Coordinates of C-alpha atoms in Angstrom, one line a residue:
Chain Y
X1 CA 94.8 73.1 14.9
X2 CA 93.4 71.3 16.5
X3 CA 89.9 71.8 14.6
X4 CA 92.2 69.6 11.5
X5 CA 91.8 67.1 14.3
X6 CA 88.2 67.2 14.5
X7 CA 86.3 67.7 11.6
X8 CA 88.8 64.8 10.2
X9 CA 86.9 63.1 13.4
X10 CA 83.9 64.0 12.1
X11 CA 84.7 63.1 8.5
X12 CA 85.3 59.8 10.2
X13 CA 83.3 58.8 12.7
X14 CA 79.9 61.6 12.6
X15 CA 79.3 64.4 15.0
X16 CA 78.0 63.1 18.0
X17 CA 79.5 64.9 20.6
X18 CA 78.9 62.4 24.2
X19 CA 78.0 65.3 27.1
X20 CA 79.0 63.4 30.1
X21 CA 77.3 65.5 32.8
X22 CA 77.9 62.7 35.5
X23 CA 75.4 63.5 37.7
X24 CA 75.5 60.3 40.5
X25 CA 72.1 59.9 40.5
X26 CA 72.3 58.3 36.8
X27 CA 75.0 56.2 37.5
X28 CA 72.7 52.4 38.0
X29 CA 72.3 51.5 41.7
X30 CA 74.4 48.0 41.3
X31 CA 77.2 50.4 39.5
X32 CA 77.1 51.7 41.9
X33 CA 77.3 49.8 44.8
X34 CA 81.5 48.3 42.8
X35 CA 82.8 51.9 44.5
X36 CA 83.9 52.9 47.8
X37 CA 83.6 56.3 47.1
X38 CA 81.9 59.2 44.4
X39 CA 84.5 60.1 42.8
X40 CA 85.4 56.3 41.9
X41 CA 81.4 55.5 40.3
X42 CA 81.8 59.4 38.1
X43 CA 85.1 58.3 36.5
X44 CA 84.6 54.3 36.5
X45 CA 80.5 54.9 34.9
X46 CA 81.4 57.6 32.7
X47 CA 85.5 55.2 31.5
X48 CA 82.6 52.5 30.7
X49 CA 80.7 55.0 28.8
X50 CA 83.7 56.0 26.9
X51 CA 84.6 52.4 26.6
X52 CA 81.1 51.5 23.9
X53 CA 81.6 54.1 22.2
X54 CA 84.6 54.9 21.1
X55 CA 83.9 54.6 17.5
X56 CA 80.6 56.0 17.0
X57 CA 81.3 59.8 18.1
X58 CA 83.2 62.6 17.6
X59 CA 84.5 64.0 21.0
X60 CA 83.6 64.0 24.4
X61 CA 82.4 66.6 26.9
X62 CA 82.1 66.8 30.6
X63 CA 80.4 69.7 32.2
X64 CA 82.5 70.9 34.5
X65 CA 80.1 71.6 37.0
X66 CA 78.4 68.5 37.9
X67 CA 82.4 67.5 39.2
X68 CA 82.0 70.5 41.2
X69 CA 79.6 70.2 42.9
X70 CA 81.0 66.9 44.6
X71 CA 83.6 68.7 45.7
X72 CA 87.7 67.7 44.9
X73 CA 86.4 63.7 44.8
X74 CA 84.2 65.3 42.0
X75 CA 87.2 67.1 40.2
X76 CA 89.7 64.3 40.7
X77 CA 87.0 62.3 38.5
X78 CA 86.7 65.5 36.6
X79 CA 90.8 65.1 35.7
X80 CA 90.3 61.0 35.5
X81 CA 87.9 61.9 32.9
X82 CA 90.2 64.0 30.8
X83 CA 93.1 61.7 31.1
X84 CA 91.3 58.6 29.7
X85 CA 89.9 60.4 26.9
X86 CA 93.1 61.5 26.2
X87 CA 95.2 58.0 26.4
X88 CA 91.7 56.9 24.0
X89 CA 92.9 59.4 21.6
X90 CA 90.6 61.0 21.3
X91 CA 89.2 64.0 22.0
X92 CA 87.8 66.1 24.6
X93 CA 85.4 69.3 25.3
X94 CA 86.1 70.5 29.3
X95 CA 82.7 73.5 28.9
X96 CA 84.1 75.3 31.5
X97 CA 82.5 78.4 29.9
X98 CA 84.9 80.7 32.3
X99 CA 84.8 84.6 31.8
X100 CA 87.4 86.4 32.8
X101 CA 89.9 88.8 32.6
X102 CA 93.8 89.2 32.3
X103 CA 95.6 87.4 34.8
X104 CA 92.5 85.8 35.9
X105 CA 91.4 84.6 32.3
X106 CA 95.8 83.9 32.8
X107 CA 95.0 80.7 35.4
X108 CA 92.2 79.5 34.7
X109 CA 93.9 78.2 30.8
X110 CA 96.5 77.2 33.0
X111 CA 94.5 75.0 35.7
X112 CA 92.4 74.5 31.8
X113 CA 94.7 74.2 28.7
X114 CA 97.9 72.4 31.0
X115 CA 97.0 71.8 34.0
X116 CA 95.1 69.3 36.2
X117 CA 91.8 69.0 34.3
X118 CA 94.0 69.8 30.4
X119 CA 90.7 69.4 28.1
X120 CA 91.7 69.6 24.1
X121 CA 88.4 72.1 23.3
X122 CA 87.4 74.4 26.4
X123 CA 84.3 76.8 26.3
X124 CA 84.5 80.1 27.4
X125 CA 81.6 83.3 28.4
X126 CA 82.1 86.3 25.9
X127 CA 80.5 89.3 28.8
X128 CA 83.0 90.9 29.7
X129 CA 84.5 91.1 26.0
X130 CA 87.8 89.8 23.9
X131 CA 89.9 90.5 26.8
X132 CA 88.7 88.1 28.0
X133 CA 89.8 85.4 24.8
X134 CA 92.9 86.9 24.3
X135 CA 94.9 84.7 27.5
X136 CA 93.7 81.5 25.8
X137 CA 95.2 82.3 22.3
X138 CA 98.7 81.5 22.9
X139 CA 97.7 77.9 23.2
X140 CA 96.1 77.8 20.4
X141 CA 98.7 79.3 18.0
X142 CA 101.5 76.7 19.9
X143 CA 99.7 73.9 21.8
X144 CA 97.2 73.0 19.8
X145 CA 94.7 73.7 21.8
X146 CA 90.6 75.4 20.4
X147 CA 88.0 77.0 22.4
X148 CA 84.6 77.7 22.0
X149 CA 82.9 80.8 22.4
X150 CA 79.0 80.5 24.0
X151 CA 77.1 83.2 21.1
X152 CA 73.6 82.7 20.5
X153 CA 72.0 79.9 23.2
X154 CA 69.3 77.8 23.2
X155 CA 67.6 78.9 25.9
X156 CA 64.5 80.6 26.6
X157 CA 67.2 83.1 29.0
X158 CA 68.8 83.2 25.6
X159 CA 66.1 86.0 24.6
X160 CA 67.2 88.6 28.0
X161 CA 70.5 89.7 26.4
X162 CA 72.0 87.6 22.9
X163 CA 68.8 89.0 22.0
X164 CA 69.2 92.3 22.5
X165 CA 68.5 94.6 19.7
X166 CA 71.3 97.0 18.3
X167 CA 71.0 100.5 17.3
X168 CA 72.7 98.7 13.8
X169 CA 69.0 96.5 12.6
X170 CA 70.7 93.7 14.4
X171 CA 70.9 91.2 17.4
X172 CA 73.7 91.7 20.8
X173 CA 74.8 88.0 19.4
X174 CA 75.1 88.9 14.9
X175 CA 77.7 91.0 17.1
X176 CA 79.3 89.2 19.4
X177 CA 79.1 86.2 16.4
X178 CA 80.7 88.5 14.2
X179 CA 82.9 89.7 16.2
X180 CA 84.6 85.7 17.4
X181 CA 84.5 84.8 13.6
X182 CA 87.2 87.3 12.7
X183 CA 89.5 86.9 15.6
X184 CA 89.3 83.5 14.4
X185 CA 91.0 84.5 11.2
X186 CA 94.0 84.6 12.2
X187 CA 93.6 80.4 13.7
X188 CA 92.4 78.6 10.8
X189 CA 93.2 75.0 9.9
X190 CA 93.9 72.9 6.2
X191 CA 89.5 72.0 6.4
X192 CA 88.7 76.1 6.3
X193 CA 87.9 76.1 9.7
X194 CA 88.9 78.4 13.2
X195 CA 90.3 76.7 16.5
X196 CA 88.7 79.7 18.1
X197 CA 84.8 77.9 17.8
X198 CA 81.2 79.5 18.5
X199 CA 78.3 77.3 20.8
X200 CA 75.5 77.9 18.7
X201 CA 71.7 76.4 20.3
X202 CA 70.0 74.2 17.2
X203 CA 66.5 75.2 18.5
X204 CA 66.2 77.9 16.2
X205 CA 65.4 76.9 13.0
X206 CA 64.8 79.4 10.7
X207 CA 68.5 81.5 11.9
X208 CA 70.0 78.2 10.7
X209 CA 71.0 79.2 7.7
X210 CA 71.6 82.5 8.3
X211 CA 74.4 82.4 10.6
X212 CA 75.6 79.8 9.7
X213 CA 76.7 81.7 6.6
X214 CA 77.1 84.6 8.4
X215 CA 79.5 83.1 10.6
X216 CA 82.0 80.6 7.4
X217 CA 84.6 80.1 9.5
X218 CA 83.2 79.0 12.6
X219 CA 82.9 75.8 14.1
X220 CA 79.9 75.0 16.0
X221 CA 78.9 73.3 18.7
X222 CA 75.1 72.6 18.8
X223 CA 73.6 72.4 22.3
X224 CA 69.6 71.4 22.6
X225 CA 69.4 68.1 20.3
X226 CA 67.1 65.0 22.4
X227 CA 66.7 66.4 25.8
X228 CA 66.4 70.2 25.1
X229 CA 64.5 69.8 21.7
X230 CA 66.1 70.0 19.2
X231 CA 66.3 67.5 15.3
X232 CA 68.2 65.9 13.7
X233 CA 66.8 68.8 10.6
X234 CA 67.6 71.8 12.5
X235 CA 71.4 70.7 13.1
X236 CA 71.4 69.6 9.2
X237 CA 70.6 73.4 8.7
X238 CA 74.0 74.0 10.8
X239 CA 76.4 72.6 9.0
X240 CA 77.4 72.4 6.1
X241 CA 78.8 70.1 3.6
X242 CA 77.9 67.8 6.6
X243 CA 80.9 69.5 8.6
X244 CA 82.0 72.2 10.2
X245 CA 80.2 71.3 13.8
X246 CA 79.6 69.0 16.9
X247 CA 75.8 68.3 18.1
X248 CA 75.9 67.2 22.0
X249 CA 73.8 65.1 23.5
X250 CA 73.9 63.7 27.6
X251 CA 70.8 62.6 29.2
X252 CA 70.3 61.3 26.2
X253 CA 72.9 58.8 25.6
X254 CA 74.0 58.2 29.6
X255 CA 70.5 57.6 30.9
X256 CA 69.1 55.4 27.3
X257 CA 69.1 52.0 28.9
X258 CA 66.5 53.9 31.7
X259 CA 62.8 52.2 31.5
X260 CA 65.4 49.0 30.2
X261 CA 64.6 45.3 31.4
X262 CA 68.0 44.6 31.3
X263 CA 68.9 48.6 31.5
X264 CA 70.7 48.5 34.4
X265 CA 73.7 46.2 33.8
X266 CA 73.9 46.9 30.2
X267 CA 74.0 51.0 30.8
X268 CA 76.9 51.7 28.4
X269 CA 76.0 49.4 25.5
X270 CA 72.5 51.0 25.8
X271 CA 74.1 54.0 25.0
X272 CA 76.5 53.3 22.2
X273 CA 73.2 52.6 20.6
X274 CA 71.7 56.0 20.7
X275 CA 75.2 57.3 19.8
X276 CA 74.6 55.3 16.6
X277 CA 70.7 56.1 16.9
X278 CA 72.0 59.2 16.5
X279 CA 75.0 59.5 14.7
X280 CA 72.6 57.9 11.5
X281 CA 69.7 60.6 12.2
X282 CA 72.1 63.3 11.7
X283 CA 73.8 61.6 8.1
X284 CA 70.3 61.5 7.2
X285 CA 68.9 65.2 7.8
X286 CA 72.3 66.0 6.5
X287 CA 71.9 63.2 3.1
X288 CA 68.4 65.2 2.8
X289 CA 68.9 68.3 3.1
X290 CA 71.4 68.1 0.0
X291 CA 68.6 66.3 -2.5
Chain F
X1 CA 69.3 88.6 53.8
X2 CA 72.7 88.2 54.0
X3 CA 73.5 91.4 52.0
X4 CA 72.4 93.1 55.9
X5 CA 75.1 91.4 57.0
X6 CA 77.1 93.4 54.8
X7 CA 75.4 96.2 54.8
X8 CA 76.0 96.8 58.7
X9 CA 80.1 94.5 58.7
X10 CA 80.1 97.9 56.0
X11 CA 79.6 100.7 58.7
X12 CA 81.2 99.2 61.0
X13 CA 85.1 98.4 59.9
X14 CA 85.0 99.8 55.5
X15 CA 84.6 98.8 52.6
X16 CA 87.7 96.6 51.5
X17 CA 87.5 93.5 50.2
X18 CA 90.0 91.8 50.5
X19 CA 90.9 90.0 46.9
X20 CA 92.8 86.4 47.4
X21 CA 93.6 86.6 43.9
X22 CA 96.7 84.5 45.1
X23 CA 99.4 83.4 42.8
X24 CA 102.0 81.3 44.5
X25 CA 104.6 84.3 43.2
X26 CA 102.7 86.1 45.8
X27 CA 103.7 83.7 48.9
X28 CA 107.4 85.0 50.1
X29 CA 109.4 82.8 49.2
X30 CA 111.0 82.5 53.2
X31 CA 107.3 81.9 54.6
X32 CA 106.8 79.3 51.4
X33 CA 109.2 76.7 52.4
X34 CA 108.2 76.0 55.4
X35 CA 105.7 74.4 53.7
X36 CA 105.5 70.5 51.9
X37 CA 103.0 71.2 49.8
X38 CA 100.9 74.2 47.8
X39 CA 98.0 74.1 49.4
X40 CA 98.9 74.1 52.7
X41 CA 101.0 77.0 51.4
X42 CA 98.7 79.4 49.9
X43 CA 95.9 77.9 52.7
X44 CA 98.3 79.0 55.6
X45 CA 99.6 82.6 53.1
X46 CA 95.7 82.8 53.2
X47 CA 95.3 82.2 56.9
X48 CA 97.8 85.2 58.1
X49 CA 96.5 88.4 55.8
X50 CA 93.1 86.7 57.2
X51 CA 94.3 87.5 61.0
X52 CA 95.8 90.4 60.2
X53 CA 93.1 92.3 58.2
X54 CA 90.0 90.9 59.7
X55 CA 89.0 94.1 62.2
X56 CA 89.6 96.1 59.4
X57 CA 87.7 94.5 55.7
X58 CA 83.9 93.5 55.2
X59 CA 84.7 90.9 53.2
X60 CA 86.8 88.4 51.3
X61 CA 86.7 87.6 48.2
X62 CA 89.4 84.3 46.2
X63 CA 89.9 84.6 43.2
X64 CA 89.0 80.8 41.6
X65 CA 91.1 81.0 39.0
X66 CA 94.1 81.2 40.5
X67 CA 93.3 77.3 43.0
X68 CA 91.9 76.0 40.1
X69 CA 95.8 76.6 38.2
X70 CA 97.0 74.5 40.6
X71 CA 95.0 71.3 40.5
X72 CA 92.4 69.4 43.1
X73 CA 95.8 70.7 46.0
X74 CA 95.3 74.6 44.5
X75 CA 90.8 73.9 45.1
X76 CA 92.1 72.2 49.0
X77 CA 93.1 75.6 50.0
X78 CA 90.6 77.3 48.1
X79 CA 87.5 74.8 49.6
X80 CA 89.9 75.7 53.3
X81 CA 90.3 79.2 52.9
X82 CA 86.5 79.7 52.7
X83 CA 86.1 77.7 55.1
X84 CA 88.6 79.6 57.2
X85 CA 86.5 82.4 56.6
X86 CA 83.2 81.3 58.0
X87 CA 85.5 79.5 61.3
X88 CA 86.0 83.5 61.6
X89 CA 82.7 84.8 60.9
X90 CA 83.4 86.6 57.8
X91 CA 81.6 87.1 54.4
X92 CA 83.2 85.5 51.7
X93 CA 82.7 85.7 47.7
X94 CA 83.0 82.9 45.6
X95 CA 84.2 84.9 42.3
X96 CA 83.9 82.2 40.7
X97 CA 81.7 84.1 37.3
X98 CA 79.5 81.2 36.1
X99 CA 77.0 81.4 34.0
X100 CA 75.7 78.1 32.8
X101 CA 72.0 77.3 33.1
X102 CA 69.2 74.6 34.4
X103 CA 70.4 71.7 36.0
X104 CA 74.4 72.9 35.1
X105 CA 72.8 75.3 37.2
X106 CA 71.7 73.9 39.9
X107 CA 75.1 71.9 40.2
X108 CA 77.4 75.3 40.3
X109 CA 74.8 76.5 43.3
X110 CA 74.9 73.4 44.6
X111 CA 78.9 73.3 44.5
X112 CA 79.1 77.0 45.9
X113 CA 76.0 77.9 48.1
X114 CA 76.5 73.9 50.0
X115 CA 78.9 71.9 49.0
X116 CA 83.0 71.4 50.3
X117 CA 83.3 75.6 48.0
X118 CA 81.0 77.0 50.2
X119 CA 80.4 80.7 50.1
X120 CA 78.4 83.1 51.6
X121 CA 77.7 84.9 48.1
X122 CA 79.0 83.9 44.1
X123 CA 79.6 85.7 41.3
X124 CA 78.0 84.8 38.7
X125 CA 78.4 86.4 34.6
X126 CA 74.4 86.7 32.8
X127 CA 75.1 86.4 28.8
X128 CA 73.0 84.0 28.6
X129 CA 70.0 85.7 30.4
X130 CA 67.9 85.3 33.3
X131 CA 68.0 81.1 33.5
X132 CA 71.4 81.8 34.6
X133 CA 71.1 83.9 37.4
X134 CA 67.2 81.1 39.3
X135 CA 68.6 78.3 40.1
X136 CA 70.6 80.1 43.3
X137 CA 67.4 81.7 44.0
X138 CA 66.3 79.5 46.5
X139 CA 70.2 80.4 48.5
X140 CA 69.4 83.4 48.9
X141 CA 65.8 82.8 49.4
X142 CA 66.3 80.3 52.4
X143 CA 69.6 79.8 52.9
X144 CA 71.2 83.8 53.5
X145 CA 73.2 83.8 50.6
X146 CA 74.4 86.6 48.0
X147 CA 75.2 87.0 44.8
X148 CA 76.7 89.4 42.6
X149 CA 76.3 89.7 38.8
X150 CA 77.9 90.3 36.0
X151 CA 77.0 93.8 34.5
X152 CA 79.3 96.4 34.1
X153 CA 83.2 95.6 33.9
X154 CA 85.9 98.1 33.5
X155 CA 88.2 96.7 31.5
X156 CA 89.3 97.6 27.9
X157 CA 87.3 94.1 26.1
X158 CA 84.1 96.4 28.2
X159 CA 82.9 97.7 25.3
X160 CA 82.5 95.1 23.2
X161 CA 79.2 94.0 24.5
X162 CA 78.5 95.8 27.2
X163 CA 78.8 98.8 25.4
X164 CA 77.1 97.7 22.4
X165 CA 74.4 100.7 21.6
X166 CA 70.6 99.3 21.9
X167 CA 67.9 100.6 19.5
X168 CA 66.2 101.8 22.1
X169 CA 69.8 104.6 22.9
X170 CA 70.8 102.7 25.8
X171 CA 73.8 100.1 26.0
X172 CA 73.6 96.5 26.6
X173 CA 74.7 97.0 30.5
X174 CA 72.0 99.4 30.9
X175 CA 69.7 96.4 30.1
X176 CA 71.7 94.6 32.2
X177 CA 71.8 96.2 34.9
X178 CA 67.5 97.2 35.3
X179 CA 66.6 93.7 34.9
X180 CA 69.1 92.3 37.7
X181 CA 67.3 95.3 39.9
X182 CA 64.3 94.3 39.3
X183 CA 65.2 90.6 39.6
X184 CA 66.6 91.7 42.5
X185 CA 63.9 93.7 44.4
X186 CA 62.2 90.2 45.3
X187 CA 65.4 89.5 47.9
X188 CA 65.3 92.8 49.6
X189 CA 66.8 93.6 53.4
X190 CA 66.1 95.7 56.1
X191 CA 68.7 97.9 54.4
X192 CA 67.1 98.4 51.6
X193 CA 69.5 96.9 49.1
X194 CA 69.5 93.8 47.7
X195 CA 70.7 89.9 47.9
X196 CA 70.8 89.6 44.0
X197 CA 73.8 92.4 43.7
X198 CA 76.7 93.7 40.8
X199 CA 79.3 93.7 39.9
X200 CA 80.2 97.6 38.6
X201 CA 84.1 98.3 38.0
X202 CA 84.8 102.0 39.2
X203 CA 86.5 103.6 36.5
X204 CA 84.3 105.7 34.6
X205 CA 83.4 107.4 36.4
X206 CA 80.4 109.5 34.4
X207 CA 78.1 106.8 34.3
X208 CA 79.1 106.3 37.8
X209 CA 76.6 108.7 39.3
X210 CA 73.9 107.4 36.4
X211 CA 74.3 103.5 37.6
X212 CA 74.4 104.0 41.1
X213 CA 70.5 105.6 40.7
X214 CA 69.4 104.1 38.1
X215 CA 70.3 100.3 39.9
X216 CA 68.8 101.8 43.1
X217 CA 68.3 99.0 45.1
X218 CA 71.8 96.6 43.6
X219 CA 74.5 97.1 46.2
X220 CA 77.9 96.8 43.9
X221 CA 81.2 95.3 44.1
X222 CA 83.2 97.7 42.4
X223 CA 86.4 95.4 41.0
X224 CA 89.8 97.7 39.8
X225 CA 90.1 99.5 42.8
X226 CA 94.0 101.0 43.3
X227 CA 96.0 97.8 41.0
X228 CA 94.1 98.5 38.1
X229 CA 93.4 102.3 38.4
X230 CA 90.6 103.3 40.0
X231 CA 90.9 106.3 42.5
X232 CA 88.7 106.2 46.5
X233 CA 87.5 109.5 45.0
X234 CA 85.9 107.4 42.2
X235 CA 84.8 105.0 43.8
X236 CA 83.0 107.1 45.8
X237 CA 80.8 108.4 43.4
X238 CA 79.0 104.5 43.3
X239 CA 78.3 104.5 47.4
X240 CA 74.9 105.6 47.9
X241 CA 74.8 108.0 51.8
X242 CA 78.6 106.2 52.5
X243 CA 77.3 101.4 51.9
X244 CA 75.9 100.5 48.9
X245 CA 79.4 98.8 48.4
X246 CA 82.0 97.0 48.7
X247 CA 85.1 97.6 47.3
X248 CA 88.0 95.3 45.9
X249 CA 91.8 94.5 46.0
X250 CA 94.0 91.3 45.7
X251 CA 97.2 93.2 44.9
X252 CA 97.4 96.1 46.9
X253 CA 97.1 94.4 49.1
X254 CA 98.4 90.8 49.6
X255 CA 101.7 93.4 47.4
X256 CA 101.8 95.7 50.2
X257 CA 105.3 94.0 50.9
X258 CA 106.2 93.9 47.8
X259 CA 109.8 96.8 48.2
X260 CA 109.7 96.8 51.8
X261 CA 113.0 95.5 53.7
X262 CA 111.8 93.8 56.4
X263 CA 108.8 92.7 53.9
X264 CA 109.4 89.1 54.0
X265 CA 108.9 88.5 57.2
X266 CA 106.2 91.1 58.4
X267 CA 104.1 90.0 54.8
X268 CA 100.4 90.0 56.9
X269 CA 102.1 92.7 58.9
X270 CA 101.9 94.8 55.9
X271 CA 99.3 93.9 54.2
X272 CA 96.9 95.4 57.2
X273 CA 98.0 98.6 56.8
X274 CA 97.7 98.8 53.3
X275 CA 93.8 96.9 54.5
X276 CA 93.6 100.3 56.5
X277 CA 94.9 102.9 54.4
X278 CA 92.7 102.5 51.6
X279 CA 89.5 101.4 53.8
X280 CA 90.6 105.6 55.1
X281 CA 91.6 107.0 51.3
X282 CA 87.3 106.1 50.8
X283 CA 85.6 107.0 54.4
X284 CA 87.3 110.3 53.4
X285 CA 86.3 110.8 50.3
X286 CA 83.0 109.4 50.9
X287 CA 82.6 113.1 52.7
X288 CA 85.0 114.9 51.1
X289 CA 81.4 114.4 48.8
X290 CA 78.9 115.0 51.3
X291 CA 80.7 118.3 51.8

C-alpha cells in the first residue's frame, strides 16, 4: 500500500509537501534566460527545488492547472516533473481534482496512474458520487496508487456546498468524509491509514479535533498552510500521534527567495531553508500538543 | 453573449451536442491504419465526424479525459479538434469538469478559455463553492465565453452527495442549482438565458418540470441520452418552448457505424444519420409535448 510508504517517509523526513504550482512569474529572470522554451524552464526550476529539498520533505504536489495554462509545453514539464520525482525515489501527488464517472473516469485513471502523467497519488472531487471514485480502486489495490478526495476545503466558498446543513443536523462535508472514510476501510495499510485519503483545509481549528477523530483511518492532505493563513499549531490538530497527514506549502517554499539580496541565484537554497523551517515548526507544534 | 449564439444555432439546427469522447477503440481499424501516430488518427476521426454532422447539430463536446489518457499526443489531438471546430464556425464545449479556486482556477481559465485548449464553453464542478466559478467570470463578461456547472447528474452515485436532504427539506442539488441560477442572472443574453449554464442529467423525469421551472434562466447541458438510457420524451421536459438546452450523445453517434456491413468505410455517414435521427426524435418529442 502506497500509504505505508508515505507514512514511513513522514516519520523520517517530516510533514512537508512541496506544492509545485509553478507559474513562470515565480521563476527568477536570470534562471529563465538559460532556456529556450517555457517547458524546459519550468521543469528545470522544479528540478532545482526538488534536488535541494528532497532530504527534508515528505512529497511533491504539482498542481496541473499551472501546466495546462502553458499548453502542450507546460504539460511536457508536468510529465517530466513527475518522472523526475519518481526517479529520485520520492512520492508525487498529482493535484488534478478530476471528478467524472464510468469510462471517463477510467480514462483519467489511465492518464494519471499509468500514462505519461503518472503520479503516486492524485486528488479527486466527489460531487458526482462514489462511482466517480470507483474506477481508481483497481490501481489502489494492485498498483501501489492512492487518492485524496476533497472533503472540506478552507476557501471562502467552502461554505456554499460543503457546509450546507443536512436534515440530520450535520454538514455535507461530514457526510462526504464519512463516505470516504468507510470506502477507505477496504484499503488500509500496515500503518492503519487508508490509501484513500482526504483533502482537509487547515484553517478551521475548532473542527480539527472532531474531524480527526471521526475520520479515524483517513490520511489527510492539508492545504492552506502559510500563504493561505494556516498555522503550525492548527495543523498539529489534524494529525494523530504526529502522523496521518501531509501539509502543503507552494508559494511559501517556491518564493522564499523573494526579497533576498542573493535570492535569484540561490532560489533553491532558500526553498530548502523554508522547507526545513516549516518542517521544524510543525514538529514543534506537535510536541507542544503532547505536553 | 455566447449563449445567444448557442440559442440561435439550436433554433436553426436542433438540439444535438456531439460528444467527442474519442477512444481509439472507436476508430475503425482501416481508418486508423492511415496514420502514423495516435494523435493524428484521433484528430482525423473527429474531423471526419465534424465535417459530416455540422449542418445538423448545435455543438461539439470533446471529453478531455479521453485525450489525457493518450498523453501529450492525445492532448495535441484535443487542441487540434477545438481549433478545427472554431475554424468551421461551430461551437465547442470543453468537457473538463475542473473545480479549483483562486489562482489555480485562473490558470485553468487561461488554459481553456485563452490558451492552446481554448473552447467556447467549459464544464465545471462546484464542490469547492462559488469562488471556484468566479475566476471564469471575466471571460464570460468580456470574451464571449460560457460555462456549464454540474448541478444534478444522472449516474447512480449522484445520490451520494447531490441528493443529500438539507435541513430545509430540499436536496443539495436544489441549493446548488439555485446558487448557479442566481449567479447567472448577471450574465443573461438577449435570448433570456445565462452564459452560466448547468449540467442536468435527463433520466429523472419526475423532477424535470420542477427543475426547468425553478432554474428559469439557466441553460442546460443534458447528458445521458441514448447509451445512458435517456429518452427524447424525457429530454423534452427539460427544455422550455423548445430551446434552453442541448442534448449530448457520444457513443450513440460515434459508434453508429458498428454492426453495419459497410460501417468501417462509412463511419462518418452513419454518424450523420444518427445525428439527424436524434435531432428529429427530439423535435418530435417537443412537438408532442405542446399538443
